[in-house]
XYZ file of C-alpha atoms in Angstrom:
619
model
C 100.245 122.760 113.705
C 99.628 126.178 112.209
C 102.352 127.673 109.901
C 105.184 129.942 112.015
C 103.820 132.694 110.336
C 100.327 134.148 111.585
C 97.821 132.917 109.143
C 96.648 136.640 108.944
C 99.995 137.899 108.527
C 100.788 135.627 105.895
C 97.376 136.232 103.645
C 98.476 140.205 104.283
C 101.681 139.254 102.755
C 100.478 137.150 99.739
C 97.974 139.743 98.654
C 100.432 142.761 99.133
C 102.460 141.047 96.979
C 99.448 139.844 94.581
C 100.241 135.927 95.096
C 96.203 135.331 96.088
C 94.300 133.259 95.565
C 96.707 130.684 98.156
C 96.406 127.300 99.056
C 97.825 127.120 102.266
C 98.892 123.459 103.428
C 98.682 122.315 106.907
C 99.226 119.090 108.641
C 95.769 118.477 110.732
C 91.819 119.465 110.418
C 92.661 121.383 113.425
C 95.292 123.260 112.552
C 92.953 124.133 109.658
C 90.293 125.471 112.224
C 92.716 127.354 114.391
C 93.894 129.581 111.549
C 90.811 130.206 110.096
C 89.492 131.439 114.221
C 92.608 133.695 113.864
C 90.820 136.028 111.445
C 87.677 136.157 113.754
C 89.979 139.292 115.738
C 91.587 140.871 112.596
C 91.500 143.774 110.269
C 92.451 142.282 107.548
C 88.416 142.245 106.006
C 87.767 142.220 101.884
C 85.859 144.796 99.925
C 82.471 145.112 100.238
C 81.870 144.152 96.669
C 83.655 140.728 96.858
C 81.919 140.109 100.725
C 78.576 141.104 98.230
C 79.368 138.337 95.600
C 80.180 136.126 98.185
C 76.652 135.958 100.278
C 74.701 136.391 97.109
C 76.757 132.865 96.093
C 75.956 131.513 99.714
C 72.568 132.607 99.422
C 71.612 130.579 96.383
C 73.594 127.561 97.379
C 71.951 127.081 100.410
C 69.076 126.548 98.406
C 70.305 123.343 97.195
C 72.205 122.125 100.080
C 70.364 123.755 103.420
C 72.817 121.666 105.464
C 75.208 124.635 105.797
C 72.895 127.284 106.140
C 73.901 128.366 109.820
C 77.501 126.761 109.089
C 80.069 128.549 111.695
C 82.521 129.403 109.076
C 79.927 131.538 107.170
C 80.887 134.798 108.952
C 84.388 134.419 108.138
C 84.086 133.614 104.792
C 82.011 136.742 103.889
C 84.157 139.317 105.764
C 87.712 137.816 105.164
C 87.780 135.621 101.928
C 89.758 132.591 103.734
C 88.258 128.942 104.533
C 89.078 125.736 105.453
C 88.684 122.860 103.226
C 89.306 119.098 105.429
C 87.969 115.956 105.748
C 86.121 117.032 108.774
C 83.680 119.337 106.678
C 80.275 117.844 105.271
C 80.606 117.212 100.969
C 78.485 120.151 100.459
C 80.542 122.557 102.391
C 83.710 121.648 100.846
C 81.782 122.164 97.056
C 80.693 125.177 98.192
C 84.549 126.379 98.766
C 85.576 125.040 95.507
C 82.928 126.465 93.695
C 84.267 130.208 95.291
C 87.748 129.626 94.786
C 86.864 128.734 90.817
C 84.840 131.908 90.682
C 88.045 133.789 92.321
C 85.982 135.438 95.420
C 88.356 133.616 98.075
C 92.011 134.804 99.062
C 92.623 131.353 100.565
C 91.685 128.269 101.564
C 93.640 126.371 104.558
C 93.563 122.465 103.647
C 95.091 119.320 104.917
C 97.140 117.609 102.041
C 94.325 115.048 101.255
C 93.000 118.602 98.947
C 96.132 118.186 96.925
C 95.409 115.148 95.288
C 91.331 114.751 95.740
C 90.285 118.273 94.493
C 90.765 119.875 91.364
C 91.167 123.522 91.298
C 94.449 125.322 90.990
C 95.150 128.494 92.710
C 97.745 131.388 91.819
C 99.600 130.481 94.969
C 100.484 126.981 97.100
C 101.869 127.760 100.913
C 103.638 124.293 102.138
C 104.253 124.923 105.816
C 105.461 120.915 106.443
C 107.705 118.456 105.056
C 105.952 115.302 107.185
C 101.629 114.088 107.476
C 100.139 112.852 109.856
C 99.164 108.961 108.739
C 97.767 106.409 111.601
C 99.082 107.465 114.465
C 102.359 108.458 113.860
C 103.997 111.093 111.480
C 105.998 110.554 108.149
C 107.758 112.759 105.837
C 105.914 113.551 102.460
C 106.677 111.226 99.463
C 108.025 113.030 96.096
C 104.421 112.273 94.641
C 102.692 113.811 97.891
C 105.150 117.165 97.412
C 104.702 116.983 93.811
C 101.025 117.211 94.324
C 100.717 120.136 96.731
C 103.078 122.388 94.202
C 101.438 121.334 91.322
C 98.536 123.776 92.505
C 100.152 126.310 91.905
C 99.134 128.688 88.727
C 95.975 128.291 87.000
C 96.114 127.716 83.288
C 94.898 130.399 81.622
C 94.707 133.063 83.910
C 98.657 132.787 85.539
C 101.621 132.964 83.586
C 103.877 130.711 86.149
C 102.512 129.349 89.453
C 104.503 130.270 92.772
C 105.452 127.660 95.234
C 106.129 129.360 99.079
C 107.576 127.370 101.914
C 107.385 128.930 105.401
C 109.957 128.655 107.829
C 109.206 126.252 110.531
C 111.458 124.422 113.434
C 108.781 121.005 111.949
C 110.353 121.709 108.297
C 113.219 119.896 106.765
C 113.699 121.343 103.181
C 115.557 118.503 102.281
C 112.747 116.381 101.707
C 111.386 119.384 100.110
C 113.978 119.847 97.494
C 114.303 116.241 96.973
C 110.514 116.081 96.224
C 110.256 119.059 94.164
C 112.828 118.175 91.792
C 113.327 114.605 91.848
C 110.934 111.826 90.362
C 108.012 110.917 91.778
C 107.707 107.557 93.068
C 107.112 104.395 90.610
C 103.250 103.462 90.253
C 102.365 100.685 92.625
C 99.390 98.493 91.728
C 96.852 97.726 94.033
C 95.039 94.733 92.261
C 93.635 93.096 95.085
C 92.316 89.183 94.233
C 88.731 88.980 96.479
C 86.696 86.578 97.315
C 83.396 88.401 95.160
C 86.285 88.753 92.399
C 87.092 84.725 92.364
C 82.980 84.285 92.370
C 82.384 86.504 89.375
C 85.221 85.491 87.423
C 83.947 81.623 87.852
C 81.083 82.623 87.094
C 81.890 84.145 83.690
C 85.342 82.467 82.674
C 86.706 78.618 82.939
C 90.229 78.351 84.556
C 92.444 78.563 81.617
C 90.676 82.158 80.881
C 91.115 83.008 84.192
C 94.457 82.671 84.482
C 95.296 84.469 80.948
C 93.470 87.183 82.384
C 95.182 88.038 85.486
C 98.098 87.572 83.400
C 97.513 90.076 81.527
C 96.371 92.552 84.471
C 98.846 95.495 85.253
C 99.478 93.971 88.847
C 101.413 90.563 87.169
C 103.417 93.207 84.600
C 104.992 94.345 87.481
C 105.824 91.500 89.498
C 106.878 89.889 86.109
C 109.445 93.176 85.957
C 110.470 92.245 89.410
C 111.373 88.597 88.727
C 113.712 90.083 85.841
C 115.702 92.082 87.967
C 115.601 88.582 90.584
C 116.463 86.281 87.256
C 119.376 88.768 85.912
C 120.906 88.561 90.091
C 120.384 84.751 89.571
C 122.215 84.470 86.316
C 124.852 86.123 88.021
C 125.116 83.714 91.193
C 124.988 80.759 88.783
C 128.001 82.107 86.874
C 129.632 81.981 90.509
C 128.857 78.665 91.210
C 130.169 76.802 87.711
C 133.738 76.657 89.608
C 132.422 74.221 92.069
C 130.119 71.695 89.592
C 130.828 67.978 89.860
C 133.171 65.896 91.561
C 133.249 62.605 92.422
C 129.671 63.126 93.951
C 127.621 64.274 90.948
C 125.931 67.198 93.656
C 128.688 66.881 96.292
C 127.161 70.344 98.193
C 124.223 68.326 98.399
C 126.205 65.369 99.935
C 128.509 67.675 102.409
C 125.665 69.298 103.969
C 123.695 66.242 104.671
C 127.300 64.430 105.639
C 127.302 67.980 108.192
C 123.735 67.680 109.452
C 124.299 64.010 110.126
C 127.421 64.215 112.028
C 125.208 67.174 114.636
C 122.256 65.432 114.690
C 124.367 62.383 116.193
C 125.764 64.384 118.768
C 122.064 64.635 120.166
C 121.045 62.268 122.361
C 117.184 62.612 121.329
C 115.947 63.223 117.602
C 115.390 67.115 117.158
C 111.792 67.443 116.397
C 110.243 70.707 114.861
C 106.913 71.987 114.674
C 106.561 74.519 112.138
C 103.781 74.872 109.949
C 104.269 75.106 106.301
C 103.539 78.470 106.019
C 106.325 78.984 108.117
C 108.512 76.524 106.707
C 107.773 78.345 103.708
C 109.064 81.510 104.681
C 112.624 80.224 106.302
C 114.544 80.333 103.809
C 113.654 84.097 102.738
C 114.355 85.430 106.650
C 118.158 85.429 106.045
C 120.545 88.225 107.345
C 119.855 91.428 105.316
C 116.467 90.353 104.530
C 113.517 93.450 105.462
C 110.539 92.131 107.203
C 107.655 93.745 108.528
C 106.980 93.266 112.263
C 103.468 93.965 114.587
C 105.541 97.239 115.661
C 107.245 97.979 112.349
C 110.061 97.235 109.569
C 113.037 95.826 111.049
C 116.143 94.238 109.095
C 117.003 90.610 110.404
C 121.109 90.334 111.319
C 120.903 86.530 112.098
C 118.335 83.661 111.752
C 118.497 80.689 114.660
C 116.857 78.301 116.711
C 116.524 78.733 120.675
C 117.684 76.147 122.652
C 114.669 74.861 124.415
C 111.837 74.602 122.114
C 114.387 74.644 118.460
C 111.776 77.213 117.282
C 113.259 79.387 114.446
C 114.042 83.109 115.968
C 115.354 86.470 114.494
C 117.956 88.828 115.713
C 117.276 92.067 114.141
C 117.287 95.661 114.110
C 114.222 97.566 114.327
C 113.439 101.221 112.558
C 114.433 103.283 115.780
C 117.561 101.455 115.976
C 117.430 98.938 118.661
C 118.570 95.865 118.228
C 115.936 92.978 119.911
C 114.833 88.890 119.308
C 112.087 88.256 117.603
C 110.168 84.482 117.022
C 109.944 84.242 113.573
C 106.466 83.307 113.213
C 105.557 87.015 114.463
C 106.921 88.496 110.912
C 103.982 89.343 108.893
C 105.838 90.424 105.965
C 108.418 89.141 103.985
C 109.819 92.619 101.654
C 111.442 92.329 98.394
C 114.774 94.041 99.646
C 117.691 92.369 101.150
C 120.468 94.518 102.156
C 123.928 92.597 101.269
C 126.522 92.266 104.367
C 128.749 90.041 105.896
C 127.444 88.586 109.438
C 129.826 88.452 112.221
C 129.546 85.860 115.017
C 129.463 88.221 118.118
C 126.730 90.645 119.170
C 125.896 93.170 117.247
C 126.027 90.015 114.088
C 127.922 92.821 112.010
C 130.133 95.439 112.003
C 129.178 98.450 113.779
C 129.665 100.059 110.356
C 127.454 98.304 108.921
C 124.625 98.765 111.830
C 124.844 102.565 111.144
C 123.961 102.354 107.544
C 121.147 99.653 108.111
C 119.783 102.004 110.552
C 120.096 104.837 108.231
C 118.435 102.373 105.856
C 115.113 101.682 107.924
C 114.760 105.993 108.560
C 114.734 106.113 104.772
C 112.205 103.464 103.741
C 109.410 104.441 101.232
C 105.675 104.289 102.196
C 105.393 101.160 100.130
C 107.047 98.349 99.649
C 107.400 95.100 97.206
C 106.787 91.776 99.153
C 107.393 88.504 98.559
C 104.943 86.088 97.547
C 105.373 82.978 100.060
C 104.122 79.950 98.239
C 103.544 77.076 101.645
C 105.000 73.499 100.364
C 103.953 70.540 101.361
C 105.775 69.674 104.509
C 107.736 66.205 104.431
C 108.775 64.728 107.707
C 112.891 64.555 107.281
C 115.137 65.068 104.512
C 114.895 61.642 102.570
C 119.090 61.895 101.460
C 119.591 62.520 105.853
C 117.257 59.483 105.825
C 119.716 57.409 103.770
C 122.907 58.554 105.443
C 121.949 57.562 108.784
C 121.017 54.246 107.900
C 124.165 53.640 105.325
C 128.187 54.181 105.667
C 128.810 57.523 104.552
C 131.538 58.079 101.308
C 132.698 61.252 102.413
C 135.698 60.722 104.910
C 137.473 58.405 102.067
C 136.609 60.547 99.221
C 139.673 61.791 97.251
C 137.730 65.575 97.349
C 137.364 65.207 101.148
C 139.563 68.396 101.777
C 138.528 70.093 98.786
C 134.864 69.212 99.657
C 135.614 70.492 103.303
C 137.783 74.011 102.153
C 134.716 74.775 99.405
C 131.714 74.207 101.498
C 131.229 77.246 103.058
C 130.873 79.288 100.222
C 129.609 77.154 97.673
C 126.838 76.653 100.246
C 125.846 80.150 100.246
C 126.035 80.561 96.868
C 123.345 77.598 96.325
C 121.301 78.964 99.416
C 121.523 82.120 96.974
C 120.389 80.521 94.369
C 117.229 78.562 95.496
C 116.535 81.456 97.319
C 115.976 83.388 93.968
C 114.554 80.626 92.061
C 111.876 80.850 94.853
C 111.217 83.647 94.660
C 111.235 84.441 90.697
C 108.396 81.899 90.712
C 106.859 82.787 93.332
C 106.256 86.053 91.915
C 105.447 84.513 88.470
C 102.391 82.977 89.645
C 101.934 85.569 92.456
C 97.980 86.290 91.556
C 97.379 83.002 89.723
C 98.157 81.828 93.617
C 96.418 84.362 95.216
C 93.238 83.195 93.670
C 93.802 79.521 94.127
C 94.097 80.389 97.764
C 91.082 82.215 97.893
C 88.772 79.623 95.376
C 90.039 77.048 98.311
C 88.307 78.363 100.683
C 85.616 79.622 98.727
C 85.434 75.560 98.356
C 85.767 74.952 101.897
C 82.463 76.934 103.089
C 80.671 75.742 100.252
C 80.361 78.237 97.824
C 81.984 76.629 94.893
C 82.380 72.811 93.694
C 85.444 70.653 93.797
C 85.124 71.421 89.994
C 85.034 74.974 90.291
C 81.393 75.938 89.663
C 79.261 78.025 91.987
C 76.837 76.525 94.168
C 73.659 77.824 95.119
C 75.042 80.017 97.935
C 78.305 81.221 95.853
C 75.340 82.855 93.324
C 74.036 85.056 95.486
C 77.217 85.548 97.477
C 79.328 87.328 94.316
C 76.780 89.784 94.627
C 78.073 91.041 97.603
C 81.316 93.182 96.389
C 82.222 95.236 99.646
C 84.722 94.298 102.181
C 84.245 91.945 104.901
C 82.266 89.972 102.135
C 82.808 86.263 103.646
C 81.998 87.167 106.899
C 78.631 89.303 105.794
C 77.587 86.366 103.517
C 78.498 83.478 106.605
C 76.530 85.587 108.551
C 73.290 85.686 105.962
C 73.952 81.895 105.970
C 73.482 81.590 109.512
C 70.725 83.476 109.461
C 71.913 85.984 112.315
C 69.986 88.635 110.714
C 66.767 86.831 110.873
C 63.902 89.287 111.929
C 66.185 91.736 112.873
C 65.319 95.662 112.876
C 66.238 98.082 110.781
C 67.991 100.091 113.189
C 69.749 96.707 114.078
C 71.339 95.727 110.656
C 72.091 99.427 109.695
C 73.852 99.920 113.056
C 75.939 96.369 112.528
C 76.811 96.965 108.588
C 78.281 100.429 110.088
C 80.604 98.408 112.004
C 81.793 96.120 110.015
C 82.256 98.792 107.401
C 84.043 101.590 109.925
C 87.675 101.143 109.699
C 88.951 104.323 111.354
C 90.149 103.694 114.848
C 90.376 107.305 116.624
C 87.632 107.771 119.314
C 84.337 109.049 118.355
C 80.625 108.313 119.970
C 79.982 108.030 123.168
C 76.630 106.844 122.906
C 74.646 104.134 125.299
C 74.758 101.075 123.863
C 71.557 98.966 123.667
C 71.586 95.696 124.762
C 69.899 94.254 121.766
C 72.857 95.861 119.684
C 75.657 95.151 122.031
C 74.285 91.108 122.355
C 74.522 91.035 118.661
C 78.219 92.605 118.583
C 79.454 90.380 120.605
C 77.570 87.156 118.331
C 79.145 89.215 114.986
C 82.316 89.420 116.518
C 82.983 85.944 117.356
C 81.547 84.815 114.105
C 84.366 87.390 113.016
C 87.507 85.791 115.041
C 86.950 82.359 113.411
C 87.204 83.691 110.110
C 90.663 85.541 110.864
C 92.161 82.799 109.027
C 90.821 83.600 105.767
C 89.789 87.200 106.259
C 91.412 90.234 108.715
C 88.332 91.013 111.012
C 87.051 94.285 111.073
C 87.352 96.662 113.728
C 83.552 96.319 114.955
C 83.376 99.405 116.691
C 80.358 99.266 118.969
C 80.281 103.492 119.241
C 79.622 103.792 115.422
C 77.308 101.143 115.501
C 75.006 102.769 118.023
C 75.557 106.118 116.813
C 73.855 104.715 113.564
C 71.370 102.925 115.130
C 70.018 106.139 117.005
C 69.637 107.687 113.712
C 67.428 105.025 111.632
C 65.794 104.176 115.363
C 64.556 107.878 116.318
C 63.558 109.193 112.872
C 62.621 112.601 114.202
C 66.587 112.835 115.188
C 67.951 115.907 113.610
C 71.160 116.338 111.941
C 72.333 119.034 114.317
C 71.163 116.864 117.313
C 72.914 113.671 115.904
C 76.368 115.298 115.734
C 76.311 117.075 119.054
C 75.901 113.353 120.326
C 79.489 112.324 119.064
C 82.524 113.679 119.053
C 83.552 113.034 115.330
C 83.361 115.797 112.893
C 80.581 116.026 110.974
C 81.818 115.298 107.644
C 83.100 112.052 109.600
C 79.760 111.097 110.578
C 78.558 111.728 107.062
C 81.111 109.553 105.671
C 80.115 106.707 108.099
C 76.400 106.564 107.119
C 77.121 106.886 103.632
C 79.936 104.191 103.526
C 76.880 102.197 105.513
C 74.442 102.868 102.893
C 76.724 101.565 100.542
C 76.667 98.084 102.694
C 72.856 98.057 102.981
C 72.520 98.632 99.232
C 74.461 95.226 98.870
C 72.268 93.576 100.729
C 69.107 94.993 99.255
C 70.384 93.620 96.302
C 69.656 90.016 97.441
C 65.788 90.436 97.264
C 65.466 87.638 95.422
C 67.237 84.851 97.394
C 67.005 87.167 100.845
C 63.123 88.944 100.473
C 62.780 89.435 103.747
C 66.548 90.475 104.626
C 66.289 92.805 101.563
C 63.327 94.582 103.113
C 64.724 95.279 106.244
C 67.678 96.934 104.529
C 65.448 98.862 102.080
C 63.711 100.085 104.967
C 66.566 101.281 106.918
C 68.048 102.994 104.018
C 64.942 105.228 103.201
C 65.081 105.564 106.716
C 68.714 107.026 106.279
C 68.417 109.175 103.873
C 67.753 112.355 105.071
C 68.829 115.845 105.564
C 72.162 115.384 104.742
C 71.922 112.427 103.253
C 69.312 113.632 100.717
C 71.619 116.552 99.132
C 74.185 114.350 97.302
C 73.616 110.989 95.678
């Protein structure tokens, strides 16, 4: 949306009051567009001298990078000083409105907030017209970091004494966040390490197992979950404490006892033997879905208020309440996150689960939740048919109704209960988080083992050394698909176009090109090789548009640039993004020409093909 004041009125204002060069933030490439069109109309022009410098700088930049030599913002530029700088413009565009905002011969440049944090160069002034951004599909307020960011802009060392921060009124403004962000702390560094298949081959390749595991011990990713399990250990000393009041009786672990002597006494009241059939993942994750517990659902975060079985099938379900406030059932084996945050109440036995004082602030809660979150490393245990101590008290006389501590037993239960459920919940977790990435890359070397690409002793096998040369994403289904050989005399044209959808992972509409049926049959080959690895790796989004948009390019190489974005509806410096990000993919590839020659070639050949126009300005 543009800001509430008009984009020419406010550059008026900023250079009456000598605040320019600006940085004016706005929340979309379009809004972006739509101010800069407002000064097509206006008055508002620069002096002839600075309009001078600036086409003499055009002039010999277009030199270099002829790509925007008839670019539609050109005009503007020259008569107005004011661009826009987003995502949507080609590399060489968005240089070439750095490189005049360095050499001060622009008033101001309208950006999305990706320019805060991707772009060095400072300006005098920095116009925040928003306190939210657009991510995905939906919108959500601006982190501290994010805010921090866009104000830091502001001033240019050496030439500005202060820098000046401006915030526009707006109805789609809540200065709250604002002021929060601009003098609070920005948000704690979050690692993202990421344990990959390439990563286990490499490291096998160059380390045994003991070095391995000293080095992601040392890695910045296990510092922090080591911090975490501190803060889990110091809460466990705590419930431990708690629990010394109700050590041993005449049972030597009578809580132990009780609830087996409990579970027996149900389970007889059943007619038929209660049979579950959760997998061990799942098992795994029960006793972390308790009430208070965050969890991340296909539609969002969501705070579970009770955890229970249904009646007909005993499968484990949720009762929570979900980020708009709603309160729904959910199976539990549709959470795909366990968080490291558990919000402490008491759970009633009536609908809503809690008091309705207690739903207000967990809703509050969930509209407060930062972008990222800590989660909980589920380690799956072998699952064991029935609890061998149930086992024994079915089959002998139970102690319990004679015991001396019967009542005391009985009275104590309850809470001593939940103070061990407490307990093992922690220790759990505290190791689970110990030997989070050690874990992590025993999961991965296992199935690294399972398709062959490593021994039962951990060495590579002839198809694991060329496979850790493939270090993109996607890698396991790319190298499962060399190995079956479904790029065996393909075209150039062909591979290019299927790398480019396996590496596009941006979901908005874009092409809308025919698709040909030589691509489209080996889509639909890719994507089912694609679906049986979900297990091991998320598929990718195998957009067939982007694939045949890329395939029109190597396949017709007297296609023009121009001609090649009027055929899509993606912005240019989209489209430039996805052939680059596919080049990167080929170049993979090419690198296997000594185990792959003839695959090699093929991608070779489509990446000369590739590169150029565009593609030949920037490296």
């Amino acid at each position: 949306m543009p800001p509430a004041i008009h984009p020419v009125d406010l550059i008026e204002i900023l250079r009456q009051h000598r605040l320019t060069p600006a940085i004016v933030f706005l929340t979309s490439r379009r809004a972006c567009d739509e101010a800069i069109d407002t000064f097509a109309h206006s008055s508002a022009r620069m002096s002839s001298q600075r309009s001078e410098a600036i086409r003499e700088f055009l002039e010999k930049f277009t030199k270099d990078f002829p790509s925007i030599t008839h670019h539609p913002l050109i005009p503007v530029v020259q008569e107005f000083g004011v661009a826009a700088h987003h995502a949507g413009h080609l590399p060489s565009w968005k240089i070439a409105i750095e490189e005049l905002m360095r050499l001060g011969l622009l008033d101001a440049v309208f950006a999305t907030t990706t320019l805060a944090a991707g772009v060095d160069f400072p300006a005098r002034t920095v116009v925040i017209t928003q306190s939210s951004v657009r991510k995905s599909q939906d919108f959500t307020d601006l982190t501290n970091s994010e805010i921090q960011q866009l104000a830091g802009r502001g001033g240019r060392r050496g030439k500005d004494l202060v820098g000046v921060v401006v915030i526009t009124p707006s109805p789609y403004i809540d200065l709250h966040i604002l002021g929060k962000g601009l003098t609070g702390y920005p948000e704690p560094i979050d690692s993202q390490f990421v344990v990959s298949y390439p990563m286990v081959l490499n490291l096998l390749k160059a380390h045994s197992l003991d070095q391995i595991e000293g080095l992601l011990a040392k890695s910045f990713a296990q510092f922090q979950l080591n911090q975490r399990s501190g803060i889990h250990q110091d809460h466990l000393d705590q419930i431990k404490e708690q629990l010394e009041p109700y050590g041993p009786r005449e049972c030597a672990d009578w809580i132990t006892q009780w609830k087996g002597f409990d579970l027996a006494r149900r389970r007889k009241a059943h007619r038929h033997p209660i049979v579950t059939n959760d997998t061990p993942f799942l098992t795994a994750c029960l006793p972390f879905l308790t009430p208070g517990r965050l969890i991340g659902l296909p539609k969002g975060p969501a705070i579970i208020l009770r955890q229970y079985r249904s009646r007909g099938t005993f499968a484990p379900m949720l009762s929570v309440i979900r980020a708009k406030g709603t309160l729904g059932e959910c199976p539990a084996h549709s959470v795909t996150q366990v968080y490291d945050r558990v919000f402490e109440f008491q759970p009633s036995r009536t609908i809503p689960w809690c008091q309705p004082q207690v739903l207000s602030q967990l809703k509050k809660e969930l509209s407060q939740l930062p972008t990222r979150l800590p989660t909980v490393p589920i380690l799956p245990e072998t699952q064991e048919t029935d609890d061998p101590l149930l086992a024994e008290i079915l089959t002998e006389e139970f102690p319990c109704p004679t015991c001396p501590s019967h009542s005391a037993c009985k009275k104590d239960f309850p809470l001593a209960s939940k103070l061990r459920q407490k307990s093992q919940q922690l220790t759990k977790t505290i190791q689970a988080l110990r030997d989070g990435l050690w874990h992590r890359f025993q999961q991965k070397a296992d199935v690294l083992h399972k398709f062959g690409y490593i021994t039962a002793s951990s060495q590579l096998t002839a198809d694991g050394e060329w496979a850790r040369l493939i270090r993109i994403n996607h890698s396991l289904l790319i190298t499962e698909l060399i190995r079956m050989d479904a790029f065996s005399g393909i075209a150039p044209g062909l591979l290019a176009g299927i790398m480019a959808s396996i590496s596009h992972d941006d979901d908005r509409p874009g092409s809308y090109m025919r698709l040909p049926s030589g691509l489209a049959t080996m889509l639909t080959q890719v994507r089912a090789v694609a679906d049986s690895l979900s297990p091991y790796e998320p598929p990718p989004l195998l957009r067939s548009d982007v694939a045949a948009l890329v395939e029109s390019w190597i396949g017709n190489p007297q296609l023009t640039w121009a001609s090649l974005v009027r055929s899509t509806s993606m912005a240019e410096g989209d489209v430039y993004r996805l052939l680059a990000r596919t080049l990167e993919f080929l170049s993979q590839i090419y690198g296997l020409k000594i185990t792959h020659p003839g695959l090699a070639d093929t991608a070779h050949s489509a990446m000369v093909t590739m590169r150029r126009e565009v593609l030949q300005e920037l490296p």
